mmCIF file of C-alpha atoms in Angstrom:
data_model
loop_
_atom_site.group_PDB
_atom_site.id
_atom_site.type_symbol
_atom_site.label_atom_id
_atom_site.label_comp_id
_atom_site.label_asym_id
_atom_site.label_seq_id
_atom_site.Cartn_x
_atom_site.Cartn_y
_atom_site.Cartn_z
ATOM 1 C CA UNK A 1 -11.713 -78.244 65.262
ATOM 2 C CA UNK A 2 -10.469 -75.091 66.941
ATOM 3 C CA UNK A 3 -10.856 -75.027 70.718
ATOM 4 C CA UNK A 4 -13.069 -71.999 71.238
ATOM 5 C CA UNK A 5 -13.378 -72.236 75.025
ATOM 6 C CA UNK A 6 -11.132 -69.689 76.738
ATOM 7 C CA UNK A 7 -10.848 -68.134 80.184
ATOM 8 C CA UNK A 8 -12.488 -64.837 81.049
ATOM 9 C CA UNK A 9 -8.997 -63.363 81.452
ATOM 10 C CA UNK A 10 -8.091 -64.399 77.910
ATOM 11 C CA UNK A 11 -11.324 -62.865 76.641
ATOM 12 C CA UNK A 12 -10.653 -59.516 78.277
ATOM 13 C CA UNK A 13 -7.085 -59.524 76.953
ATOM 14 C CA UNK A 14 -8.520 -59.527 73.419
ATOM 15 C CA UNK A 15 -10.416 -56.279 73.986
ATOM 16 C CA UNK A 16 -8.169 -53.206 73.613
ATOM 17 C CA UNK A 17 -8.572 -49.697 74.944
ATOM 18 C CA UNK A 18 -10.819 -47.665 72.670
ATOM 19 C CA UNK A 19 -12.721 -50.660 71.312
ATOM 20 C CA UNK A 20 -16.298 -50.386 70.094
ATOM 21 C CA UNK A 21 -18.179 -53.128 71.923
ATOM 22 C CA UNK A 22 -21.707 -54.437 71.520
ATOM 23 C CA UNK A 23 -23.212 -55.896 74.686
ATOM 24 C CA UNK A 24 -26.254 -58.154 74.553
ATOM 25 C CA UNK A 25 -28.866 -57.953 77.270
ATOM 26 C CA UNK A 26 -31.924 -56.018 78.370
ATOM 27 C CA UNK A 27 -31.311 -54.282 81.715
ATOM 28 C CA UNK A 28 -28.889 -57.081 82.524
ATOM 29 C CA UNK A 29 -31.139 -59.948 81.404
ATOM 30 C CA UNK A 30 -29.063 -61.926 78.924
ATOM 31 C CA UNK A 31 -25.846 -60.015 79.598
ATOM 32 C CA UNK A 32 -22.395 -61.599 79.861
ATOM 33 C CA UNK A 33 -21.945 -60.607 83.504
ATOM 34 C CA UNK A 34 -18.639 -62.378 84.158
ATOM 35 C CA UNK A 35 -16.946 -60.812 81.146
ATOM 36 C CA UNK A 36 -18.340 -57.390 82.031
ATOM 37 C CA UNK A 37 -17.100 -57.751 85.612
ATOM 38 C CA UNK A 38 -13.616 -58.726 84.438
ATOM 39 C CA UNK A 39 -13.576 -55.856 81.954
ATOM 40 C CA UNK A 40 -14.642 -53.455 84.712
ATOM 41 C CA UNK A 41 -11.699 -54.660 86.824
ATOM 42 C CA UNK A 42 -9.218 -54.490 83.939
ATOM 43 C CA UNK A 43 -8.616 -50.734 83.957
ATOM 44 C CA UNK A 44 -9.156 -50.589 80.198
ATOM 45 C CA UNK A 45 -10.948 -47.496 78.976
ATOM 46 C CA UNK A 46 -12.215 -45.222 76.197
ATOM 47 C CA UNK A 47 -14.822 -47.733 75.069
ATOM 48 C CA UNK A 48 -17.742 -47.049 72.793
ATOM 49 C CA UNK A 49 -20.519 -49.323 74.005
ATOM 50 C CA UNK A 50 -23.589 -50.306 72.021
ATOM 51 C CA UNK A 51 -26.584 -51.896 73.673
ATOM 52 C CA UNK A 52 -30.238 -51.650 74.498
ATOM 53 C CA UNK A 53 -29.276 -49.863 77.729
ATOM 54 C CA UNK A 54 -26.387 -49.396 80.168
ATOM 55 C CA UNK A 55 -27.525 -51.866 82.789
ATOM 56 C CA UNK A 56 -28.884 -50.651 86.112
ATOM 57 C CA UNK A 57 -27.556 -48.739 89.100
ATOM 58 C CA UNK A 58 -28.737 -51.653 91.288
ATOM 59 C CA UNK A 59 -29.293 -55.276 90.321
ATOM 60 C CA UNK A 60 -32.156 -57.653 91.172
ATOM 61 C CA UNK A 61 -30.338 -58.907 94.289
ATOM 62 C CA UNK A 62 -29.451 -55.408 95.440
ATOM 63 C CA UNK A 63 -25.964 -55.548 93.932
ATOM 64 C CA UNK A 64 -24.438 -52.226 92.956
ATOM 65 C CA UNK A 65 -23.865 -51.319 89.289
ATOM 66 C CA UNK A 66 -25.469 -54.175 87.398
ATOM 67 C CA UNK A 67 -24.236 -55.027 83.907
ATOM 68 C CA UNK A 68 -22.660 -52.281 81.810
ATOM 69 C CA UNK A 69 -23.355 -49.770 84.581
ATOM 70 C CA UNK A 70 -20.035 -50.925 86.085
ATOM 71 C CA UNK A 71 -18.114 -49.721 83.056
ATOM 72 C CA UNK A 72 -19.900 -46.378 82.976
ATOM 73 C CA UNK A 73 -19.421 -45.831 86.712
ATOM 74 C CA UNK A 74 -15.693 -46.530 86.347
ATOM 75 C CA UNK A 75 -15.376 -43.879 83.603
ATOM 76 C CA UNK A 76 -14.223 -46.584 81.174
ATOM 77 C CA UNK A 77 -16.735 -45.470 78.537
ATOM 78 C CA UNK A 78 -16.458 -42.411 76.296
ATOM 79 C CA UNK A 79 -19.466 -43.005 74.025
ATOM 80 C CA UNK A 80 -22.812 -44.727 74.586
ATOM 81 C CA UNK A 81 -25.116 -45.807 71.764
ATOM 82 C CA UNK A 82 -28.314 -47.124 73.312
ATOM 83 C CA UNK A 83 -32.097 -46.961 73.369
ATOM 84 C CA UNK A 84 -32.642 -46.198 77.068
ATOM 85 C CA UNK A 85 -30.306 -45.063 79.853
ATOM 86 C CA UNK A 86 -32.760 -44.006 82.551
ATOM 87 C CA UNK A 87 -31.786 -46.826 84.908
ATOM 88 C CA UNK A 88 -28.146 -45.685 84.973
ATOM 89 C CA UNK A 89 -27.889 -42.207 86.579
ATOM 90 C CA UNK A 90 -24.133 -42.090 85.950
ATOM 91 C CA UNK A 91 -24.871 -41.668 82.244
ATOM 92 C CA UNK A 92 -26.740 -38.424 82.872
ATOM 93 C CA UNK A 93 -24.099 -37.140 85.278
ATOM 94 C CA UNK A 94 -21.161 -37.860 83.000
ATOM 95 C CA UNK A 95 -22.859 -36.609 79.828
ATOM 96 C CA UNK A 96 -24.698 -33.532 81.100
ATOM 97 C CA UNK A 97 -22.632 -32.400 84.097
ATOM 98 C CA UNK A 98 -19.087 -33.720 83.697
ATOM 99 C CA UNK A 99 -19.214 -33.604 79.871
ATOM 100 C CA UNK A 100 -17.014 -36.702 79.729
ATOM 101 C CA UNK A 101 -19.485 -38.978 77.948
ATOM 102 C CA UNK A 102 -21.175 -38.744 74.546
ATOM 103 C CA UNK A 103 -24.620 -40.339 74.337
ATOM 104 C CA UNK A 104 -26.581 -41.203 71.198
ATOM 105 C CA UNK A 105 -30.120 -42.437 71.859
ATOM 106 C CA UNK A 106 -31.783 -44.410 69.067
ATOM 107 C CA UNK A 107 -35.292 -45.929 69.016
ATOM 108 C CA UNK A 108 -35.106 -49.539 70.146
ATOM 109 C CA UNK A 109 -36.485 -51.196 67.033
ATOM 110 C CA UNK A 110 -34.367 -48.969 64.811
ATOM 111 C CA UNK A 111 -31.178 -49.905 66.668
ATOM 112 C CA UNK A 112 -31.974 -53.616 66.401
ATOM 113 C CA UNK A 113 -32.521 -53.303 62.653
ATOM 114 C CA UNK A 114 -29.404 -51.138 62.212
ATOM 115 C CA UNK A 115 -27.339 -53.860 63.874
ATOM 116 C CA UNK A 116 -29.056 -56.499 61.765
ATOM 117 C CA UNK A 117 -28.174 -54.476 58.655
ATOM 118 C CA UNK A 118 -24.572 -54.211 59.820
ATOM 119 C CA UNK A 119 -24.398 -57.972 60.190
ATOM 120 C CA UNK A 120 -26.002 -58.616 56.824
ATOM 121 C CA UNK A 121 -23.831 -56.144 54.926
ATOM 122 C CA UNK A 122 -26.747 -53.892 54.019
ATOM 123 C CA UNK A 123 -26.387 -50.174 53.384
ATOM 124 C CA UNK A 124 -28.925 -49.041 55.956
ATOM 125 C CA UNK A 125 -32.481 -49.282 57.259
ATOM 126 C CA UNK A 126 -35.520 -47.320 56.123
ATOM 127 C CA UNK A 127 -37.922 -46.737 59.020
ATOM 128 C CA UNK A 128 -40.816 -44.373 59.709
ATOM 129 C CA UNK A 129 -39.841 -44.288 63.387
ATOM 130 C CA UNK A 130 -38.500 -40.879 64.377
ATOM 131 C CA UNK A 131 -39.763 -38.896 61.400
ATOM 132 C CA UNK A 132 -40.341 -35.322 62.517
ATOM 133 C CA UNK A 133 -38.398 -35.794 65.781
ATOM 134 C CA UNK A 134 -34.846 -35.187 67.018
ATOM 135 C CA UNK A 135 -33.924 -38.591 65.586
ATOM 136 C CA UNK A 136 -33.576 -36.782 62.254
ATOM 137 C CA UNK A 137 -30.633 -34.862 63.764
ATOM 138 C CA UNK A 138 -28.833 -38.019 64.904
ATOM 139 C CA UNK A 139 -25.414 -38.707 63.362
ATOM 140 C CA UNK A 140 -26.854 -42.130 62.531
ATOM 141 C CA UNK A 141 -29.579 -40.665 60.316
ATOM 142 C CA UNK A 142 -28.546 -40.317 56.681
ATOM 143 C CA UNK A 143 -31.599 -38.327 55.654
ATOM 144 C CA UNK A 144 -35.241 -38.693 54.767
ATOM 145 C CA UNK A 145 -36.823 -40.481 51.843
ATOM 146 C CA UNK A 146 -40.414 -40.521 50.631
ATOM 147 C CA UNK A 147 -41.732 -43.806 49.269
ATOM 148 C CA UNK A 148 -45.295 -44.098 47.976
ATOM 149 C CA UNK A 149 -46.159 -40.868 49.748
ATOM 150 C CA UNK A 150 -44.808 -41.924 53.167
ATOM 151 C CA UNK A 151 -41.691 -40.468 54.820
ATOM 152 C CA UNK A 152 -38.911 -42.691 56.130
ATOM 153 C CA UNK A 153 -35.565 -42.096 57.786
ATOM 154 C CA UNK A 154 -32.503 -43.824 56.369
ATOM 155 C CA UNK A 155 -30.494 -45.069 59.366
ATOM 156 C CA UNK A 156 -26.885 -46.210 59.101
ATOM 157 C CA UNK A 157 -25.912 -49.838 59.614
ATOM 158 C CA UNK A 158 -24.061 -50.493 62.876
ATOM 159 C CA UNK A 159 -21.111 -52.804 63.488
ATOM 160 C CA UNK A 160 -18.572 -53.164 66.297
ATOM 161 C CA UNK A 161 -15.040 -54.353 66.897
ATOM 162 C CA UNK A 162 -16.277 -56.821 69.514
ATOM 163 C CA UNK A 163 -19.648 -58.336 70.461
ATOM 164 C CA UNK A 164 -19.957 -59.705 73.999
ATOM 165 C CA UNK A 165 -23.031 -61.924 74.072
ATOM 166 C CA UNK A 166 -24.596 -64.529 76.342
ATOM 167 C CA UNK A 167 -26.721 -67.659 76.046
ATOM 168 C CA UNK A 168 -28.058 -70.289 78.431
ATOM 169 C CA UNK A 169 -26.451 -73.159 76.498
ATOM 170 C CA UNK A 170 -23.537 -73.002 74.076
ATOM 171 C CA UNK A 171 -21.901 -76.079 72.620
ATOM 172 C CA UNK A 172 -18.175 -76.292 72.038
ATOM 173 C CA UNK A 173 -18.531 -75.188 68.418
ATOM 174 C CA UNK A 174 -20.376 -72.076 69.576
ATOM 175 C CA UNK A 175 -23.959 -72.947 68.665
ATOM 176 C CA UNK A 176 -26.193 -70.954 71.008
ATOM 177 C CA UNK A 177 -29.577 -71.593 72.644
ATOM 178 C CA UNK A 178 -31.237 -68.862 74.658
ATOM 179 C CA UNK A 179 -33.587 -69.277 77.598
ATOM 180 C CA UNK A 180 -36.709 -67.131 77.599
ATOM 181 C CA UNK A 181 -36.235 -63.448 76.849
ATOM 182 C CA UNK A 182 -32.436 -63.542 77.178
ATOM 183 C CA UNK A 183 -32.148 -63.754 73.404
ATOM 184 C CA UNK A 184 -33.031 -60.012 73.001
ATOM 185 C CA UNK A 185 -30.149 -58.141 71.281
ATOM 186 C CA UNK A 186 -27.740 -61.089 71.528
ATOM 187 C CA UNK A 187 -28.954 -62.631 68.271
ATOM 188 C CA UNK A 188 -28.304 -59.681 65.977
ATOM 189 C CA UNK A 189 -25.133 -58.588 67.779
ATOM 190 C CA UNK A 190 -23.512 -61.988 67.223
ATOM 191 C CA UNK A 191 -23.627 -61.281 63.480
ATOM 192 C CA UNK A 192 -22.323 -57.719 63.508
ATOM 193 C CA UNK A 193 -18.835 -57.640 65.034
ATOM 194 C CA UNK A 194 -15.327 -58.522 63.929
ATOM 195 C CA UNK A 195 -14.792 -60.550 67.115
ATOM 196 C CA UNK A 196 -17.627 -62.373 68.907
ATOM 197 C CA UNK A 197 -17.091 -63.622 72.465
ATOM 198 C CA UNK A 198 -19.984 -65.599 73.915
ATOM 199 C CA UNK A 199 -20.418 -66.274 77.621
ATOM 200 C CA UNK A 200 -22.255 -69.519 78.318
ATOM 201 C CA UNK A 201 -24.327 -70.183 81.393
ATOM 202 C CA UNK A 202 -23.691 -73.826 80.462
ATOM 203 C CA UNK A 203 -21.126 -75.209 78.002
ATOM 204 C CA UNK A 204 -22.361 -78.460 76.461
ATOM 205 C CA UNK A 205 -21.023 -80.970 73.997
ATOM 206 C CA UNK A 206 -21.640 -80.703 70.279
ATOM 207 C CA UNK A 207 -24.939 -82.457 69.580
ATOM 208 C CA UNK A 208 -26.482 -81.681 72.961
ATOM 209 C CA UNK A 209 -28.418 -78.824 71.349
ATOM 210 C CA UNK A 210 -30.780 -80.215 68.741
ATOM 211 C CA UNK A 211 -30.093 -78.630 65.333
ATOM 212 C CA UNK A 212 -33.610 -77.186 65.141
ATOM 213 C CA UNK A 213 -33.066 -75.494 68.523
ATOM 214 C CA UNK A 214 -29.891 -73.673 67.508
ATOM 215 C CA UNK A 215 -30.722 -69.956 67.413
ATOM 216 C CA UNK A 216 -27.269 -68.503 66.709
ATOM 217 C CA UNK A 217 -24.894 -70.614 64.657
ATOM 218 C CA UNK A 218 -21.433 -71.267 66.031
ATOM 219 C CA UNK A 219 -20.115 -69.997 62.707
ATOM 220 C CA UNK A 220 -20.585 -66.489 64.129
ATOM 221 C CA UNK A 221 -18.805 -67.199 67.434
ATOM 222 C CA UNK A 222 -15.038 -66.864 67.759
ATOM 223 C CA UNK A 223 -14.605 -67.687 71.443
ATOM 224 C CA UNK A 224 -16.613 -69.061 74.371
ATOM 225 C CA UNK A 225 -16.244 -68.271 78.067
ATOM 226 C CA UNK A 226 -17.697 -70.887 80.423
ATOM 227 C CA UNK A 227 -19.621 -68.692 82.831
ATOM 228 C CA UNK A 228 -20.894 -71.725 84.703
ATOM 229 C CA UNK A 229 -17.420 -72.545 86.007
ATOM 230 C CA UNK A 230 -16.481 -69.062 87.182
#
């Protein structure tokens, strides 16, 4: 069996400038904080980042630039695809004032389903969310369709070069178990990228996670970073 456990430095080395990266997490809950920190310190840039949000300007312990907010603050990001960026003022400054950042906002449920479609190889998602709003003008909207008298938007599937995800327990094959609400976007993102790097709060042996408790199969995971030993 391939040894999937690598160092955080090795993980960051696999992510090139200009990569499109999905980041799991919801305002930092369920984010791969050690990988994000190392990426923020790497000097790499021109990323397109996809996530529920861009982290927060301040973390729960008062830390500055929590989660993906570090990457945005460092001007390492050129394009944000997210559902909410209000907790990261740098996004507004760089997109509206500096004009150095492109931002595409997508309804939360739509983005989750678009990523799910990308992972499943589907051609898109039909959703009534956003009909008659500026969502229709999004580059991710392929047009409107009427089915049984109801209007829907056809939204593009979304994939990435890299998915950086997190789970409370990951065994050495990559099977993942999430604690509480940390599962959020991590589940669908692990299916929708060419390279999946999972940060584990705890790396455990194969068999320590009961088969019925596996949420994301290790078949989707290329590499594991042991966040508990960093």
